[in-house]
Protein backbone atom coordinates (compact mmCIF):
# COMPACT_ATOMS: atom_id res chain seq x y z
CA UNK A 1 0.00 0.00 0.00
CA UNK A 2 2.73 2.48 0.90
CA UNK A 3 4.45 2.42 -2.48
CA UNK A 4 1.04 3.13 -3.96
CA UNK A 5 0.45 6.18 -1.76
CA UNK A 6 3.89 7.57 -2.63
CA UNK A 7 3.29 6.86 -6.33
CA UNK A 8 -0.12 8.55 -6.19
CA UNK A 9 1.33 11.62 -4.44
CA UNK A 10 4.15 11.95 -6.96
CA UNK A 11 1.81 11.42 -9.93
CA UNK A 12 -0.31 14.32 -8.73
CA UNK A 13 2.41 16.72 -7.52
CA UNK A 14 5.51 15.79 -9.55
CA UNK A 15 4.59 13.61 -12.55
CA UNK A 16 8.07 14.13 -14.02
CA UNK A 17 9.68 12.22 -11.15
CA UNK A 18 10.00 8.49 -11.64
CA UNK A 19 10.11 6.01 -8.80
CA UNK A 20 13.14 3.73 -9.04
CA UNK A 21 12.32 0.19 -7.91
CA UNK A 22 15.19 -2.24 -7.39
CA UNK A 23 15.24 -5.98 -6.80
CA UNK A 24 17.49 -5.64 -3.75
CA UNK A 25 16.69 -3.91 -0.47
CA UNK A 26 17.74 -0.31 0.01
CA UNK A 27 16.43 -0.19 3.58
CA UNK A 28 19.68 1.15 5.07
CA UNK A 29 21.82 4.09 4.02
CA UNK A 30 24.70 1.79 3.07
CA UNK A 31 22.54 -0.56 0.99
CA UNK A 32 20.83 2.35 -0.75
CA UNK A 33 24.08 4.18 -1.53
CA UNK A 34 25.63 1.03 -2.98
CA UNK A 35 22.54 0.14 -5.01
CA UNK A 36 22.19 3.63 -6.50
CA UNK A 37 25.90 4.33 -6.91
CA UNK A 38 25.90 7.49 -4.80
CA UNK A 39 27.59 8.78 -1.65
CA UNK A 40 25.85 7.78 1.61
CA UNK A 41 25.19 11.47 2.26
CA UNK A 42 22.94 11.62 -0.81
CA UNK A 43 20.54 9.12 0.71
CA UNK A 44 17.77 11.21 2.26
CA UNK A 45 16.63 9.28 5.30
CA UNK A 46 13.22 10.11 6.75
CA UNK A 47 13.01 9.78 10.53
CA UNK A 48 9.79 9.84 12.55
CA UNK A 49 9.74 11.45 15.99
CA UNK A 50 7.36 12.55 18.66
CA UNK A 51 8.13 15.70 20.62
CA UNK A 52 5.69 15.96 23.45
CA UNK A 53 2.46 14.88 21.76
CA UNK A 54 3.48 16.16 18.30
CA UNK A 55 4.60 13.57 15.73
CA UNK A 56 6.80 14.88 12.92
CA UNK A 57 9.18 13.79 10.19
CA UNK A 58 12.76 14.95 9.71
CA UNK A 59 14.51 14.22 6.41
CA UNK A 60 18.31 14.21 6.78
CA UNK A 61 21.41 13.32 4.84
CA UNK A 62 22.44 9.71 5.25
CA UNK A 63 25.87 10.74 6.53
CA UNK A 64 24.71 12.63 9.63
CA UNK A 65 23.04 11.82 12.90
CA UNK A 66 20.37 13.62 14.89
CA UNK A 67 21.87 15.96 17.49
CA UNK A 68 19.66 15.75 20.58
CA UNK A 69 20.64 19.21 21.85
CA UNK A 70 19.91 20.82 18.46
CA UNK A 71 16.56 19.08 18.07
CA UNK A 72 15.58 20.13 21.60
CA UNK A 73 16.54 23.75 20.81
CA UNK A 74 14.64 23.81 17.51
CA UNK A 75 11.48 22.02 18.63
CA UNK A 76 11.41 22.89 22.33
CA UNK A 77 11.42 19.36 23.69
CA UNK A 78 13.06 15.97 23.75
CA UNK A 79 12.61 13.91 20.59
CA UNK A 80 11.53 10.30 20.89
CA UNK A 81 11.77 8.00 17.86
CA UNK A 82 8.44 6.41 16.98
CA UNK A 83 8.07 2.64 16.95
CA UNK A 84 7.58 0.79 13.66
CA UNK A 85 3.84 0.28 14.18
CA UNK A 86 3.19 3.97 14.85
CA UNK A 87 5.38 4.96 11.89
CA UNK A 88 3.29 2.70 9.64
CA UNK A 89 0.02 4.14 10.99
CA UNK A 90 1.09 7.76 10.53
CA UNK A 91 2.95 7.50 7.24
CA UNK A 92 1.57 4.36 5.53
CA UNK A 93 5.23 3.40 4.94
CA UNK A 94 7.26 0.62 6.58
CA UNK A 95 10.53 1.38 8.34
CA UNK A 96 13.21 1.22 5.65
CA UNK A 97 10.86 2.79 3.11
CA UNK A 98 9.62 5.81 5.05
CA UNK A 99 9.42 8.95 2.95
CA UNK A 100 7.59 12.27 3.14
CA UNK A 101 5.36 11.43 0.14
CA UNK A 102 1.80 10.08 0.36
CA UNK A 103 1.45 10.21 4.13
CA UNK A 104 -1.52 8.69 5.93
CA UNK A 105 -1.63 11.58 8.43
CA UNK A 106 -1.05 15.30 8.01
CA UNK A 107 2.41 15.41 9.58
CA UNK A 108 4.76 18.37 9.67
CA UNK A 109 7.88 17.63 7.62
CA UNK A 110 11.29 19.21 8.20
CA UNK A 111 14.39 18.94 6.03
CA UNK A 112 17.77 19.17 7.71
CA UNK A 113 20.27 21.57 6.18
CA UNK A 114 22.67 18.61 5.73
CA UNK A 115 20.78 17.82 2.50
CA UNK A 116 21.75 21.15 0.97
CA UNK A 117 25.33 19.99 0.34
CA UNK A 118 24.11 17.87 -2.57
CA UNK A 119 22.70 18.68 -5.98
CA UNK A 120 20.67 15.46 -5.92
CA UNK A 121 19.35 13.30 -3.07
CA UNK A 122 17.45 10.04 -2.99
CA UNK A 123 14.64 9.61 -0.47
CA UNK A 124 12.80 6.31 -0.28
CA UNK A 125 9.45 6.12 -2.07
CA UNK A 126 7.34 4.09 0.32
CA UNK A 127 9.06 0.70 0.27
CA UNK A 128 12.46 -0.73 1.28
CA UNK A 129 13.54 -1.04 -2.37
CA UNK A 130 12.31 2.20 -3.92
CA UNK A 131 13.63 5.75 -4.26
CA UNK A 132 13.28 9.00 -6.16
CA UNK A 133 16.09 11.27 -7.43
CA UNK A 134 15.57 15.01 -6.99
CA UNK A 135 17.28 18.14 -5.74
CA UNK A 136 16.90 18.93 -2.01
CA UNK A 137 15.11 22.24 -2.62
CA UNK A 138 12.48 20.53 -4.72
CA UNK A 139 12.07 17.81 -2.09
CA UNK A 140 11.35 20.43 0.57
CA UNK A 141 9.01 22.33 -1.74
CA UNK A 142 7.03 19.21 -2.73
CA UNK A 143 6.27 18.23 0.85
CA UNK A 144 5.97 21.73 2.32
CA UNK A 145 8.98 21.15 4.55
CA UNK A 146 10.69 23.78 6.65
CA UNK A 147 14.50 23.80 6.77
CA UNK A 148 16.08 23.11 10.17
CA UNK A 149 19.56 22.41 11.52
CA UNK A 150 19.15 19.42 13.85
CA UNK A 151 22.05 17.14 12.85
CA UNK A 152 25.75 16.70 13.46
CA UNK A 153 28.32 14.78 11.45
CA UNK A 154 28.25 11.04 12.20
CA UNK A 155 30.79 10.04 14.81
CA UNK A 156 30.69 13.30 16.78
CA UNK A 157 29.65 13.17 20.43
Tab-separated table of N, CA and C in Angstrom, residues 66-156:
chain	number	residue	atom	x	y	z
A	66	UNK	N	21.155	12.637	14.153
A	66	UNK	CA	20.370	13.620	14.895
A	66	UNK	C	21.176	14.076	16.104
A	67	UNK	N	21.205	15.364	16.332
A	67	UNK	CA	21.871	15.958	17.490
A	67	UNK	C	20.768	16.304	18.497
A	68	UNK	N	20.744	15.582	19.610
A	68	UNK	CA	19.656	15.754	20.585
A	68	UNK	C	19.545	17.178	21.108
A	69	UNK	N	20.676	17.829	21.350
A	69	UNK	CA	20.640	19.212	21.848
A	69	UNK	C	20.043	20.141	20.789
A	70	UNK	N	20.445	19.973	19.530
A	70	UNK	CA	19.913	20.817	18.463
A	70	UNK	C	18.414	20.605	18.278
A	71	UNK	N	17.991	19.348	18.295
A	71	UNK	CA	16.562	19.078	18.073
A	71	UNK	C	15.729	19.637	19.224
A	72	UNK	N	16.273	19.567	20.437
A	72	UNK	CA	15.584	20.132	21.602
A	72	UNK	C	15.473	21.661	21.464
A	73	UNK	N	16.553	22.297	21.001
A	73	UNK	CA	16.535	23.752	20.815
A	73	UNK	C	15.542	24.179	19.736
A	74	UNK	N	15.514	23.451	18.638
A	74	UNK	CA	14.641	23.810	17.513
A	74	UNK	C	13.173	23.554	17.824
A	75	UNK	N	12.878	22.407	18.438
A	75	UNK	CA	11.479	22.015	18.634
A	75	UNK	C	10.971	22.211	20.059
A	76	UNK	N	11.849	22.591	20.977
A	76	UNK	CA	11.411	22.888	22.333
A	76	UNK	C	11.098	21.692	23.194
A	77	UNK	N	11.655	20.547	22.877
A	77	UNK	CA	11.419	19.363	23.690
A	77	UNK	C	12.292	18.207	23.251
A	78	UNK	N	12.269	17.169	24.048
A	78	UNK	CA	13.057	15.970	23.751
A	78	UNK	C	12.361	15.153	22.660
A	79	UNK	N	13.142	14.714	21.691
A	79	UNK	CA	12.607	13.908	20.588
A	79	UNK	C	12.680	12.436	20.941
A	80	UNK	N	11.588	11.748	20.687
A	80	UNK	CA	11.531	10.296	20.890
A	80	UNK	C	11.202	9.658	19.547
A	81	UNK	N	12.049	8.704	19.130
A	81	UNK	CA	11.774	7.997	17.862
A	81	UNK	C	10.480	7.196	18.013
A	82	UNK	N	9.690	7.177	16.967
A	82	UNK	CA	8.442	6.411	16.983
A	82	UNK	C	8.719	4.949	16.661
A	83	UNK	N	7.916	4.069	17.229
A	83	UNK	CA	8.069	2.640	16.948
A	83	UNK	C	7.520	2.331	15.563
A	84	UNK	N	7.912	1.176	15.044
A	84	UNK	CA	7.582	0.792	13.663
A	84	UNK	C	6.072	0.786	13.403
A	85	UNK	N	5.287	0.339	14.367
A	85	UNK	CA	3.837	0.279	14.184
A	85	UNK	C	3.245	1.687	14.057
A	86	UNK	N	3.676	2.591	14.909
A	86	UNK	CA	3.186	3.975	14.852
A	86	UNK	C	3.634	4.652	13.567
A	87	UNK	N	4.873	4.400	13.155
A	87	UNK	CA	5.376	4.957	11.893
A	87	UNK	C	4.486	4.512	10.738
A	88	UNK	N	4.148	3.236	10.708
A	88	UNK	CA	3.293	2.702	9.643
A	88	UNK	C	1.907	3.357	9.667
A	89	UNK	N	1.348	3.512	10.861
A	89	UNK	CA	0.023	4.138	10.989
A	89	UNK	C	0.024	5.576	10.486
A	90	UNK	N	1.043	6.347	10.858
A	90	UNK	CA	1.086	7.765	10.531
A	90	UNK	C	1.538	8.067	9.104
A	91	UNK	N	2.395	7.207	8.560
A	91	UNK	CA	2.955	7.499	7.237
A	91	UNK	C	2.408	6.609	6.126
A	92	UNK	N	1.972	5.433	6.449
A	92	UNK	CA	1.575	4.357	5.527
A	92	UNK	C	2.793	3.655	4.951
A	93	UNK	N	3.990	3.981	5.446
A	93	UNK	CA	5.228	3.399	4.936
A	93	UNK	C	5.923	2.568	6.009
A	94	UNK	N	6.509	1.436	5.624
A	94	UNK	CA	7.258	0.623	6.585
A	94	UNK	C	8.636	1.233	6.863
A	95	UNK	N	9.166	0.957	8.031
A	95	UNK	CA	10.525	1.376	8.345
A	95	UNK	C	11.443	0.797	7.270
A	96	UNK	N	12.358	1.612	6.770
A	96	UNK	CA	13.210	1.219	5.652
A	96	UNK	C	12.705	1.765	4.331
A	97	UNK	N	11.447	2.201	4.314
A	97	UNK	CA	10.864	2.789	3.114
A	97	UNK	C	10.137	4.085	3.415
A	98	UNK	N	10.321	4.598	4.635
A	98	UNK	CA	9.622	5.813	5.046
A	98	UNK	C	10.097	6.991	4.204
A	99	UNK	N	9.138	7.764	3.740
A	99	UNK	CA	9.420	8.954	2.948
A	99	UNK	C	8.365	10.004	3.268
A	100	UNK	N	8.569	11.229	2.851
A	100	UNK	CA	7.587	12.270	3.139
A	100	UNK	C	6.467	12.383	2.100
A	101	UNK	N	6.367	11.412	1.197
A	101	UNK	CA	5.356	11.433	0.138
A	101	UNK	C	4.188	10.511	0.478
A	102	UNK	N	2.966	10.943	0.210
A	102	UNK	CA	1.804	10.077	0.357
A	102	UNK	C	1.547	9.633	1.777
A	103	UNK	N	1.605	10.548	2.712
A	103	UNK	CA	1.451	10.212	4.128
A	103	UNK	C	0.003	9.930	4.493
A	104	UNK	N	-0.187	9.032	5.453
A	104	UNK	CA	-1.524	8.692	5.928
A	104	UNK	C	-2.090	9.785	6.828
A	105	UNK	N	-1.216	10.499	7.534
A	105	UNK	CA	-1.631	11.582	8.429
A	105	UNK	C	-0.980	12.884	7.969
A	106	UNK	N	-1.581	13.983	8.355
A	106	UNK	CA	-1.046	15.301	8.008
A	106	UNK	C	0.057	15.646	9.003
A	107	UNK	N	1.279	15.213	8.686
A	107	UNK	CA	2.414	15.412	9.580
A	107	UNK	C	3.264	16.586	9.122
A	108	UNK	N	3.786	17.358	10.074
A	108	UNK	CA	4.758	18.368	9.672
A	108	UNK	C	6.049	17.680	9.232
A	109	UNK	N	6.649	18.191	8.159
A	109	UNK	CA	7.883	17.629	7.623
A	109	UNK	C	8.952	18.713	7.679
A	110	UNK	N	10.144	18.312	8.116
A	110	UNK	CA	11.292	19.211	8.203
A	110	UNK	C	12.449	18.579	7.431
A	111	UNK	N	13.189	19.402	6.725
A	111	UNK	CA	14.387	18.938	6.029
A	111	UNK	C	15.597	19.531	6.731
A	112	UNK	N	16.552	18.685	7.071
A	112	UNK	CA	17.766	19.166	7.712
A	112	UNK	C	18.675	19.803	6.671
A	113	UNK	N	19.383	20.848	7.082
A	113	UNK	CA	20.272	21.569	6.176
A	113	UNK	C	21.394	20.689	5.629
A	114	UNK	N	21.637	19.530	6.227
A	114	UNK	CA	22.671	18.611	5.726
A	114	UNK	C	22.389	18.166	4.293
A	115	UNK	N	21.143	18.204	3.867
A	115	UNK	CA	20.781	17.816	2.500
A	115	UNK	C	21.250	18.835	1.474
A	116	UNK	N	21.430	20.070	1.902
A	116	UNK	CA	21.748	21.153	0.971
A	116	UNK	C	23.157	21.071	0.393
A	117	UNK	N	23.986	20.166	0.891
A	117	UNK	CA	25.334	19.987	0.340
A	117	UNK	C	25.323	19.285	-1.006
A	118	UNK	N	24.195	18.712	-1.376
A	118	UNK	CA	24.115	17.869	-2.572
A	118	UNK	C	23.196	18.473	-3.620
A	119	UNK	N	23.551	18.250	-4.878
A	119	UNK	CA	22.696	18.680	-5.984
A	119	UNK	C	21.507	17.738	-6.148
A	120	UNK	N	21.714	16.481	-5.762
A	120	UNK	CA	20.671	15.459	-5.916
A	120	UNK	C	20.684	14.547	-4.702
A	121	UNK	N	19.490	14.247	-4.182
A	121	UNK	CA	19.352	13.303	-3.072
A	121	UNK	C	18.325	12.245	-3.451
A	122	UNK	N	18.353	11.146	-2.705
A	122	UNK	CA	17.447	10.040	-2.990
A	122	UNK	C	16.690	9.630	-1.734
A	123	UNK	N	15.479	10.132	-1.539
A	123	UNK	CA	14.641	9.610	-0.467
A	123	UNK	C	13.975	8.313	-0.924
A	124	UNK	N	13.582	7.507	0.036
A	124	UNK	CA	12.801	6.309	-0.285
A	124	UNK	C	11.479	6.766	-0.908
A	125	UNK	N	10.744	5.810	-1.447
A	125	UNK	CA	9.455	6.122	-2.067
A	125	UNK	C	8.366	5.178	-1.572
A	126	UNK	N	8.422	4.861	-0.282
A	126	UNK	CA	7.339	4.091	0.316
A	126	UNK	C	7.577	2.611	0.497
A	127	UNK	N	8.732	2.113	0.063
A	127	UNK	CA	9.056	0.701	0.269
A	127	UNK	C	10.561	0.568	0.461
A	128	UNK	N	11.021	-0.553	1.033
A	128	UNK	CA	12.456	-0.729	1.282
A	128	UNK	C	13.313	-0.978	0.041
A	129	UNK	N	12.742	-0.876	-1.143
A	129	UNK	CA	13.537	-1.045	-2.369
A	129	UNK	C	13.184	-0.005	-3.428
A	130	UNK	N	12.700	1.155	-2.979
A	130	UNK	CA	12.314	2.201	-3.922
A	130	UNK	C	12.937	3.531	-3.531
A	131	UNK	N	13.081	4.415	-4.508
A	131	UNK	CA	13.631	5.746	-4.264
A	131	UNK	C	13.231	6.678	-5.393
A	132	UNK	N	13.489	7.954	-5.165
A	132	UNK	CA	13.275	9.003	-6.158
A	132	UNK	C	14.515	9.876	-6.146
A	133	UNK	N	14.949	10.336	-7.323
A	133	UNK	CA	16.089	11.270	-7.425
A	133	UNK	C	15.535	12.669	-7.661
A	134	UNK	N	15.968	13.625	-6.817
A	134	UNK	CA	15.573	15.012	-6.990
A	134	UNK	C	16.494	15.927	-6.193
A	135	UNK	N	16.429	17.209	-6.472
A	135	UNK	CA	17.280	18.140	-5.735
A	135	UNK	C	16.628	18.422	-4.380
A	136	UNK	N	17.432	18.707	-3.368
A	136	UNK	CA	16.902	18.926	-2.015
A	136	UNK	C	15.865	20.042	-1.931
A	137	UNK	N	16.067	21.126	-2.672
A	137	UNK	CA	15.114	22.238	-2.616
A	137	UNK	C	13.741	21.804	-3.136
A	138	UNK	N	13.755	21.004	-4.181
A	138	UNK	CA	12.481	20.526	-4.724
A	138	UNK	C	11.817	19.555	-3.751
A	139	UNK	N	12.614	18.725	-3.100
A	139	UNK	CA	12.071	17.813	-2.092
A	139	UNK	C	11.314	18.604	-1.030
A	140	UNK	N	11.973	19.617	-0.480
A	140	UNK	CA	11.348	20.428	0.569
A	140	UNK	C	10.089	21.121	0.056
A	141	UNK	N	10.160	21.645	-1.160
A	141	UNK	CA	9.011	22.333	-1.744
A	141	UNK	C	7.832	21.384	-1.947
A	142	UNK	N	8.094	20.189	-2.457
A	142	UNK	CA	7.031	19.213	-2.730
A	142	UNK	C	6.241	18.833	-1.488
A	143	UNK	N	6.932	18.713	-0.363
A	143	UNK	CA	6.274	18.229	0.851
A	143	UNK	C	5.980	19.344	1.851
A	144	UNK	N	6.237	20.602	1.438
A	144	UNK	CA	5.966	21.727	2.317
A	144	UNK	C	6.843	21.736	3.555
A	145	UNK	N	8.082	21.258	3.411
A	145	UNK	CA	8.983	21.151	4.555
A	145	UNK	C	9.617	22.488	4.898
A	146	UNK	N	9.904	22.650	6.171
A	146	UNK	CA	10.689	23.783	6.645
A	146	UNK	C	12.122	23.290	6.836
A	147	UNK	N	13.085	24.149	6.584
A	147	UNK	CA	14.496	23.803	6.774
A	147	UNK	C	14.886	24.024	8.226
A	148	UNK	N	15.598	23.040	8.794
A	148	UNK	CA	16.081	23.114	10.167
A	148	UNK	C	17.519	22.595	10.217
A	149	UNK	N	18.207	22.930	11.290
A	149	UNK	CA	19.563	22.415	11.525
A	149	UNK	C	19.512	21.605	12.808
A	150	UNK	N	19.296	20.283	12.675
A	150	UNK	CA	19.147	19.418	13.850
A	150	UNK	C	20.113	18.222	13.835
A	151	UNK	N	21.130	18.270	12.977
A	151	UNK	CA	22.046	17.138	12.855
A	151	UNK	C	23.491	17.559	13.077
A	152	UNK	N	24.308	16.544	13.351
A	152	UNK	CA	25.752	16.701	13.464
A	152	UNK	C	26.389	15.622	12.613
A	153	UNK	N	27.639	15.836	12.210
A	153	UNK	CA	28.324	14.779	11.454
A	153	UNK	C	28.337	13.460	12.238
A	154	UNK	N	28.198	12.354	11.536
A	154	UNK	CA	28.246	11.039	12.200
A	154	UNK	C	29.584	10.884	12.899
A	155	UNK	N	29.555	10.283	14.081
A	155	UNK	CA	30.789	10.040	14.812
A	155	UNK	C	31.145	11.130	15.794
A	156	UNK	N	30.404	12.256	15.802
A	156	UNK	CA	30.688	13.302	16.782
A	156	UNK	C	29.864	13.058	18.039
